XYZ file of C-alpha atoms in Angstrom:
564
model
C 88.554 186.182 52.203
C 91.286 183.545 52.341
C 88.784 180.803 51.585
C 87.480 182.766 48.597
C 90.955 183.370 47.193
C 91.755 179.667 47.746
C 88.549 178.730 45.907
C 89.515 180.975 43.008
C 93.001 179.424 42.874
C 91.660 175.848 42.867
C 89.138 176.763 40.152
C 91.872 178.326 38.017
C 94.108 175.237 38.360
C 91.246 172.964 37.342
C 90.483 175.258 34.395
C 94.097 174.936 33.224
C 93.957 171.130 33.564
C 90.685 170.986 31.637
C 92.093 173.291 28.947
C 95.011 170.902 28.453
C 92.609 167.977 28.140
C 90.606 169.887 25.531
C 93.616 171.214 23.662
C 95.698 168.017 23.494
C 93.088 165.271 23.552
C 90.188 167.145 21.937
C 87.669 166.124 24.604
C 84.506 168.099 23.700
C 83.222 168.508 27.257
C 86.464 170.035 28.546
C 85.859 173.514 27.077
C 82.596 173.773 29.047
C 84.406 172.644 32.184
C 86.998 175.375 31.583
C 84.218 177.984 31.444
C 82.676 176.631 34.675
C 85.978 176.814 36.543
C 86.757 180.322 35.264
C 83.253 181.454 36.248
C 83.788 180.063 39.761
C 87.139 181.819 39.974
C 85.635 185.174 38.884
C 82.724 184.808 41.277
C 84.907 183.846 44.248
C 87.660 186.457 43.768
C 85.293 189.365 43.098
C 83.124 188.398 46.082
C 86.285 188.456 48.200
C 86.956 192.044 47.037
C 83.312 192.936 47.608
C 83.457 191.785 51.230
C 86.863 193.376 51.759
C 85.793 196.792 50.452
C 84.250 199.273 52.863
C 82.912 201.756 50.309
C 79.448 200.929 48.923
C 80.338 201.971 45.375
C 83.355 199.631 45.311
C 81.191 196.850 46.706
C 78.640 197.497 43.970
C 81.412 197.457 41.318
C 82.769 194.064 42.435
C 79.237 192.688 42.794
C 78.584 193.482 39.129
C 81.932 191.971 38.087
C 80.834 188.743 39.749
C 78.070 188.477 37.164
C 80.630 187.759 34.469
C 80.934 184.404 36.222
C 77.415 184.076 37.670
C 75.678 184.565 34.315
C 77.619 182.012 32.250
C 78.126 179.255 34.869
C 74.612 177.659 34.597
C 74.774 177.401 30.801
C 78.327 176.008 30.881
C 77.262 173.491 33.552
C 74.275 172.333 31.479
C 76.405 171.893 28.334
C 79.140 170.109 30.299
C 76.655 167.699 31.899
C 74.921 166.990 28.574
C 78.215 166.349 26.764
C 79.868 164.376 29.566
C 76.910 162.116 30.349
C 75.700 161.738 26.780
C 72.121 162.715 27.737
C 70.652 165.324 25.329
C 74.079 165.669 23.744
C 72.815 166.447 20.256
C 70.230 168.903 21.591
C 72.891 170.727 23.605
C 75.213 170.953 20.612
C 72.452 172.272 18.376
C 71.370 175.024 20.794
C 74.760 175.784 22.379
C 74.996 179.359 21.079
C 71.341 180.323 21.665
C 71.664 179.201 25.300
C 74.279 181.905 25.878
C 71.954 184.686 24.662
C 70.095 184.887 27.995
C 73.296 185.331 30.084
C 74.523 188.064 27.715
C 71.180 189.890 28.027
C 71.368 189.527 31.831
C 74.859 191.108 31.915
C 73.780 193.987 29.672
C 70.690 194.671 31.815
C 72.784 194.468 34.973
C 75.326 196.971 33.591
C 72.552 199.364 32.505
C 70.454 198.768 35.597
C 70.565 202.457 36.605
C 68.420 203.278 33.549
C 65.606 200.729 33.935
C 65.999 198.971 37.301
C 64.928 195.617 35.861
C 67.762 193.709 37.495
C 68.185 195.501 40.846
C 65.512 197.733 42.314
C 68.091 199.047 44.757
C 70.952 198.244 47.104
C 72.222 199.265 50.521
C 74.721 198.384 53.229
C 73.662 196.266 56.166
C 75.616 196.703 59.439
C 73.569 194.403 61.697
C 76.257 191.721 61.617
C 78.974 194.126 62.723
C 80.470 194.057 59.216
C 79.083 196.028 56.246
C 77.440 193.701 53.712
C 75.940 194.768 50.403
C 72.251 193.862 50.108
C 70.285 193.936 46.838
C 66.582 194.328 46.204
C 66.137 192.102 43.179
C 64.138 193.208 40.170
C 61.818 191.301 37.845
C 64.433 190.172 35.328
C 66.651 188.847 38.127
C 63.984 186.302 39.064
C 63.405 185.354 35.429
C 67.114 184.718 34.934
C 67.330 182.968 38.325
C 64.615 180.498 37.270
C 66.321 180.021 33.873
C 69.637 179.321 35.609
C 68.183 176.812 38.063
C 66.351 174.955 35.304
C 69.705 174.457 33.537
C 71.524 173.563 36.770
C 68.943 170.990 37.868
C 68.797 169.552 34.330
C 72.565 168.982 34.535
C 72.201 167.421 37.983
C 69.511 165.121 36.608
C 71.828 164.046 33.756
C 74.542 163.032 36.214
C 72.055 161.411 38.604
C 70.750 159.327 35.700
C 74.311 158.312 34.828
C 75.101 157.519 38.468
C 72.079 155.208 38.767
C 72.544 153.379 35.470
C 76.308 153.009 35.064
C 78.989 151.063 36.889
C 82.539 151.986 37.837
C 84.353 154.030 36.782
C 81.621 156.125 35.150
C 79.194 155.865 38.055
C 81.941 157.090 40.382
C 82.639 160.057 38.121
C 78.944 160.922 38.023
C 78.850 160.853 41.841
C 81.807 163.259 41.940
C 80.062 165.680 39.581
C 76.803 165.447 41.575
C 78.530 166.171 44.872
C 80.470 169.086 43.403
C 77.324 170.643 41.901
C 74.952 170.224 44.853
C 77.144 172.037 47.417
C 76.999 175.540 45.819
C 73.382 175.032 44.713
C 72.371 174.356 48.311
C 74.297 177.436 49.476
C 72.631 179.638 46.855
C 69.157 178.402 47.758
C 69.807 179.220 51.429
C 70.878 182.752 50.476
C 68.022 183.513 48.059
C 65.474 182.092 50.519
C 66.769 184.423 53.294
C 67.206 181.523 55.692
C 68.890 182.406 59.009
C 72.301 184.085 58.785
C 72.316 183.596 55.003
C 69.730 186.344 54.510
C 72.498 188.875 53.931
C 75.522 186.599 53.663
C 75.937 184.563 50.436
C 77.697 181.230 51.163
C 77.784 180.235 47.471
C 81.273 181.568 46.666
C 82.633 179.952 49.854
C 81.105 176.626 48.832
C 83.150 176.798 45.628
C 86.188 175.954 47.747
C 84.511 172.658 48.714
C 83.428 172.097 45.115
C 86.945 172.750 43.890
C 88.438 170.286 46.376
C 85.915 167.604 45.361
C 86.696 168.091 41.670
C 90.433 168.243 42.315
C 90.249 164.989 44.295
C 88.130 163.391 41.571
C 90.584 164.456 38.885
C 93.573 163.015 40.753
C 92.061 159.853 42.233
C 89.391 158.912 39.690
C 90.689 160.478 36.451
C 87.603 162.686 36.240
C 88.740 164.441 33.075
C 90.871 161.645 31.615
C 88.376 158.833 31.017
C 85.790 159.692 28.390
C 82.342 158.696 29.717
C 80.099 156.415 27.741
C 76.769 157.537 26.368
C 75.242 154.220 27.326
C 72.008 154.449 25.420
C 73.641 155.339 22.120
C 76.738 153.137 22.379
C 76.390 150.104 24.634
C 72.739 149.384 23.888
C 73.357 149.604 20.135
C 76.265 147.133 20.225
C 75.859 143.798 18.443
C 78.228 142.184 20.941
C 77.039 141.160 24.376
C 78.181 143.501 27.167
C 78.022 142.354 30.792
C 79.507 143.921 33.916
C 79.855 141.736 36.999
C 80.893 142.644 40.518
C 83.513 140.865 42.602
C 81.026 138.090 43.450
C 80.337 137.491 39.703
C 76.801 138.902 39.971
C 75.515 140.811 36.944
C 75.262 144.558 37.660
C 74.923 145.819 34.081
C 73.944 144.135 30.816
C 73.012 145.346 27.358
C 70.231 144.348 24.987
C 72.371 141.971 22.898
C 73.403 139.933 25.966
C 69.816 139.841 27.238
C 68.650 138.402 23.907
C 71.312 135.679 24.110
C 70.270 134.826 27.660
C 66.554 135.009 26.815
C 65.883 137.097 29.921
C 64.619 140.553 30.833
C 66.840 143.169 32.466
C 65.247 142.838 35.916
C 65.563 139.053 35.777
C 69.209 139.187 34.695
C 70.492 141.793 37.157
C 71.833 140.160 40.307
C 72.128 136.731 38.662
C 75.465 134.912 38.827
C 76.964 135.139 35.341
C 77.754 131.407 35.284
C 73.992 130.757 35.660
C 72.836 133.470 33.252
C 72.756 131.294 30.117
C 71.414 128.135 31.732
C 72.970 124.873 32.870
C 76.195 123.689 31.293
C 77.282 127.162 30.150
C 79.893 128.623 32.491
C 81.020 131.949 31.091
C 83.776 132.470 33.666
C 84.149 129.022 35.232
C 87.494 128.544 36.985
C 89.300 130.956 34.691
C 92.392 132.804 35.935
C 92.351 136.361 37.204
C 93.083 139.251 34.853
C 92.400 139.356 31.120
C 91.549 136.125 29.350
C 89.398 134.730 26.551
C 87.565 131.525 25.845
C 84.946 130.053 23.500
C 81.432 128.934 24.424
C 78.451 127.564 22.531
C 74.790 128.437 23.188
C 71.616 126.755 22.038
C 69.443 129.492 20.483
C 66.173 127.823 19.557
C 67.036 124.884 17.294
C 70.393 126.396 16.329
C 73.749 126.091 18.090
C 75.791 129.287 18.013
C 79.410 129.843 18.936
C 80.883 132.837 20.747
C 84.193 134.171 22.020
C 84.146 135.515 25.564
C 86.667 138.227 26.468
C 87.010 139.107 30.157
C 88.947 142.088 31.496
C 89.074 143.597 35.008
C 87.396 146.925 35.775
C 89.852 148.974 37.784
C 89.509 152.194 39.735
C 93.104 153.245 40.171
C 94.667 150.021 41.524
C 91.491 148.534 43.009
C 89.420 146.022 41.062
C 85.704 146.866 41.029
C 84.550 143.907 38.947
C 84.950 142.475 35.447
C 83.777 143.416 31.964
C 82.604 140.491 29.848
C 82.299 140.921 26.069
C 80.569 138.193 24.032
C 81.216 138.144 20.280
C 79.319 135.929 17.835
C 81.715 133.785 15.751
C 79.100 131.355 14.396
C 79.720 132.300 10.760
C 83.491 132.122 11.213
C 83.100 128.748 12.953
C 80.975 127.451 10.067
C 83.457 128.689 7.488
C 86.254 126.963 9.419
C 84.283 123.723 9.565
C 83.498 123.964 5.844
C 87.184 124.616 5.152
C 88.149 121.609 7.261
C 85.744 119.395 5.292
C 87.091 120.747 2.010
C 90.656 120.105 3.186
C 89.722 116.562 4.166
C 88.348 115.908 0.679
C 91.369 117.484 -1.007
C 93.761 115.558 1.239
C 91.873 112.331 0.596
C 92.156 112.881 -3.143
C 95.851 113.797 -2.750
C 96.519 110.641 -0.720
C 94.785 108.434 -3.291
C 96.577 110.134 -6.182
C 99.926 109.981 -4.367
C 99.404 106.286 -3.639
C 98.572 105.542 -7.265
C 101.565 107.546 -8.563
C 103.938 105.811 -6.137
C 102.611 102.440 -7.304
C 103.302 103.397 -10.930
C 106.760 104.717 -9.972
C 107.514 101.387 -8.281
C 106.301 99.538 -11.384
C 108.472 101.755 -13.557
C 111.458 101.168 -11.290
C 110.883 97.407 -11.401
C 110.641 97.284 -15.201
C 113.742 99.454 -15.491
C 115.676 96.980 -13.324
C 114.366 94.023 -15.375
C 115.379 95.705 -18.632
C 118.843 96.370 -17.203
C 119.261 92.693 -16.268
C 117.961 91.359 -19.618
C 120.191 93.479 -21.803
C 122.977 91.608 -23.594
C 126.472 92.118 -22.182
C 127.682 94.050 -25.203
C 124.679 96.414 -25.031
C 124.860 96.766 -21.256
C 128.510 97.709 -21.535
C 127.762 100.479 -24.007
C 128.573 103.806 -22.194
C 125.564 105.494 -23.753
C 123.148 102.803 -22.582
C 124.676 102.870 -19.079
C 124.259 106.668 -18.959
C 120.632 106.418 -20.112
C 119.846 103.830 -17.443
C 121.503 105.921 -14.705
C 119.544 109.021 -15.748
C 116.347 106.989 -15.888
C 116.897 105.637 -12.356
C 117.809 109.097 -11.081
C 114.607 110.539 -12.589
C 112.549 107.792 -10.958
C 114.205 108.481 -7.569
C 113.550 112.232 -7.934
C 109.868 111.650 -8.713
C 109.634 109.317 -5.704
C 111.265 111.920 -3.385
C 109.056 114.734 -4.624
C 105.895 112.678 -4.169
C 106.965 111.826 -0.605
C 107.669 115.551 -0.002
C 104.111 116.478 -1.039
C 102.833 114.386 1.884
C 104.812 116.487 4.372
C 103.895 119.763 2.661
C 100.224 118.756 2.545
C 100.135 118.570 6.342
C 101.629 122.068 6.696
C 99.228 124.399 8.551
C 96.371 121.857 8.662
C 96.526 121.526 12.449
C 96.471 124.675 14.608
C 99.783 125.786 16.139
C 100.518 124.734 19.721
C 102.995 125.589 22.498
C 105.991 123.238 22.224
C 109.219 122.809 24.162
C 112.314 123.691 22.133
C 114.604 121.236 23.894
C 111.946 118.499 23.965
C 111.355 118.626 20.197
C 115.073 118.792 19.443
C 115.726 115.689 21.577
C 112.893 113.764 19.873
C 114.219 114.684 16.435
C 117.801 113.779 17.439
C 116.697 110.304 18.603
C 116.197 109.260 14.952
C 119.954 109.666 14.380
C 121.020 107.341 17.193
C 123.924 105.102 16.220
C 124.920 107.219 13.211
C 128.034 108.756 14.764
C 126.438 112.096 15.661
C 126.865 113.660 19.100
C 124.062 116.045 20.110
C 124.325 118.811 22.731
C 120.853 120.242 23.413
C 120.388 123.028 25.978
C 117.268 122.840 28.164
C 116.337 126.310 29.458
C 112.577 125.855 29.718
C 111.634 127.947 26.671
C 108.550 127.106 24.614
C 107.487 128.389 21.188
C 104.095 128.693 19.512
C 104.540 126.778 16.281
C 103.049 124.342 13.788
C 103.028 120.714 15.027
C 105.486 119.922 12.206
C 108.212 121.841 14.072
C 109.807 118.510 15.038
C 110.065 117.739 11.313
C 111.910 121.061 10.878
C 114.492 120.031 13.496
C 114.822 116.622 11.871
C 115.449 118.173 8.443
C 118.074 120.539 9.860
C 119.886 117.629 11.546
C 119.598 115.519 8.384
C 120.875 118.428 6.299
C 123.949 118.702 8.568
C 124.626 114.931 8.317
C 124.169 114.879 4.535
C 125.899 118.086 3.485
C 128.332 118.769 6.326
C 130.856 116.257 4.967
C 132.484 115.299 8.294
C 129.857 116.451 10.855
C 130.201 114.689 14.204
C 128.697 117.237 16.620
C 125.443 119.210 16.518
C 124.504 121.831 19.152
C 121.047 123.291 19.821
C 120.820 126.426 21.994
C 118.156 129.067 22.585
C 118.409 132.481 24.203
C 116.398 135.672 24.689
C 117.472 138.783 22.817
C 115.352 141.884 23.371
C 111.702 140.839 22.983
C 112.498 137.859 20.758
C 114.030 134.411 21.179
C 116.725 132.971 18.914
C 117.121 129.203 18.416
C 120.613 128.269 17.259
C 121.494 124.992 15.497
C 125.173 124.625 14.609
C 127.507 121.803 13.550
C 131.251 121.238 13.067
C 131.083 120.463 9.337
C 132.325 122.327 6.289
C 129.714 125.063 6.517
C 127.912 126.959 3.763
C 129.497 129.273 1.211
C 128.376 132.941 1.290
C 126.838 132.564 -2.188
C 124.571 129.715 -1.035
C 123.423 131.114 2.340
C 120.065 132.298 0.985
C 119.735 129.948 -1.976
C 119.712 126.801 0.215
C 116.178 127.664 1.348
C 114.854 127.757 -2.218
C 113.066 124.798 -3.757
C 115.209 122.276 -5.711
C 118.543 123.737 -4.547
C 121.184 121.313 -3.289
C 122.868 118.048 -4.111
C 119.797 115.913 -3.411
C 116.109 116.888 -3.750
C 116.587 120.443 -2.439
C 113.287 120.223 -0.543
C 114.386 119.793 3.103
C 115.297 123.399 3.973
C 112.453 124.698 1.786
C 110.056 122.730 3.987
C 111.798 124.003 7.155
C 111.231 127.642 6.156
C 107.589 126.893 5.312
C 106.959 125.264 8.717
C 108.530 128.175 10.586
C 106.810 130.917 8.577
C 103.340 129.787 9.690
C 103.832 131.470 13.077
C 106.124 134.266 11.888
C 109.477 132.620 12.652
C 112.420 133.355 10.377
C 115.504 131.240 9.639
C 118.891 132.361 8.357
C 122.311 130.705 7.941
C 125.025 132.726 9.722
C 127.944 130.287 9.963
C 131.452 130.722 8.596
C 132.478 128.508 5.698
C 135.030 125.962 6.871
C 133.957 126.244 10.535
C 130.524 124.643 10.293
C 126.937 125.614 9.473
C 124.996 127.790 11.926
C 121.238 128.215 11.518
C 119.424 130.915 13.533
C 115.651 130.755 14.001
C 114.159 134.051 15.242
C 110.928 133.706 17.222
C 108.856 136.955 17.274
C 107.485 138.551 20.498
C 104.349 136.840 21.781
C 105.238 133.496 20.201
C 107.542 132.330 22.980
C 107.276 131.843 26.721
C 108.906 130.116 29.653
C 107.386 126.752 30.468
C 104.941 126.792 33.376
C 106.258 124.994 36.470
C 104.693 121.572 36.906
C-alpha cells in the first residue's frame, strides 16, 4: 500500500507542476499531462484502498472509483503524445472531445453494471494467495473498451518512438523519457490481463505507476521534460528556408533539413554521418577552426553557375551543463550581398564625381584667391587706403577661405560610414592623433587601460578634431588628458584640457554646424563619426576650469583588448 500511496503522491506533484506550466506558459500539451497524472493518482490510491479493505463490497466500491482514472488515462495519453510530438496534432485537436465519449460511456456502463452486466459479468474474492483479492469476470464491453484504450496507448507510444528515432538532443532524450514512462505500466497491465503467473489475480499496473512517476519526475528535473517545447519537425524544420544542421561532438552530421540538403546537393542518407566541413565540397569549411560556443561567419557556395553567399550561425546544443553537439543555421544573404555591392559601386561613382567636382571648385577658389590678391596689389594707394575698400577685400578673402574650408570638410564627411566599423584601441588612436601636435606646446596624458571600441575608422579624426578644438578655442591650453573607464555596462571616454572651458549656453550648440569662431565644422564632424556606432558626446566641463568632453560607448561596442 505504501508504494501505491507514494505513486499517487508523485503523480499529484507532477500534475501540479504540469498545471503551472499550462497556466503560466500556456503550453497546450500540459493540460493533457495533468489529466494523465491525476488519473494515475486516482488509480493508485483507490487500488491501495481496494487491497486494504477486507469487505468485498468496499473492494468493489474502490475498484469502480479506480475507473475514474482508468477510463480517461488512455485518451489523455494519446492527446498528450500527439500534441507533444507534433504527430497528428491537428487530428487530435479536431477530435479531442469525441475521443472522451467512449470513456464516459464506459464509466456509465460500469456504474450501472448491475442492470446489464456488459462491463463485469461477476466478481468474487480469491484467497489462494493468503490475502483476499477482488477478481472480476470481464464482460463484452470491457474488452471493446480495452482494445480502444490500447489502440490509443500504442499510438501515443508510436508517436514518441518516431520522435526518438528522428530527433536529436534534447528532444530525442525527452521522447525516450516518455517512452520509458509509458511502457512500464503497459507491460504490467498486459501481464495482468493475460493471467500470466502471479499476475492472474494481482494487478501490478498501479504499482508500476510509482516507477513511471519517478522516471517522469527525474526527466522533469534533469532534462526539463515540461519546460522545453518540442519541435514538430516535419511541419517546422523541414519547411524552413534556412539550412538546419545538427552535428555531434565529432562534427558529424546527425540531422539535416531539406533546405541544407539542397545546398549540399546530397540526399539525406548520403549527408548523415558526413563531416560538416566536407558536406559542401572542397574549400568550404563551415566550422573550420572556429572557437567554441556561439559564433557566426560568412561562406560562399557555388550553386550551378551562380555564386551564393550565406551567414553561418553556430550554437552549442546543451543538455543541462553537458554539450551534446552543435546546431548550425545557414541563412541566404545573396540578395543583401548584391545590394551591398551595388551600393558600394554607386558610392564609388558618387565619390568619384564628388572628388572631381571638389577638385574643380578648389581650383576655381585658388584662381579667385589669386586674382583677389593681384587686384589688392594693383590698386592705387589712395584707393587701397580707403576703409571701405579694405573692408570689402577682407570680407572677400574671408569668404574665399570659408568656401575653401567647407570644400575640404566635404572630403572628410564624404568618407563617413563608407568603410565598415572596426575594433580600435582608445589609447592607441589618441596617441596617433596627439602626434600631429608635437612641438606645439601641448602636453598629452593618455591612459592605457587596454579598452577597445567598435567605431568608424575615422575615429582618429574625431580625436584630432577634439585636440585641435582645445588648442584653438581653449585660449591658454597647455595640457590635454585622455582617460577611459567602465561605468555600469558602458564605457566613458574623457577628454579634458586646462583652458578657459565652455559656457553653459554653448555646451550643446558647439556640436551644431557652423557654430564657433572658425568654420564650426570640427565638432559637428566628431558627433557624426561617433553616432555611426551609437556613441554619444557631451561637454561637461566647468567654465573657467577647462573643457571636458565625455564620449559614452554603449554596451556591446566596447571590450578589453585580447592578450597578444
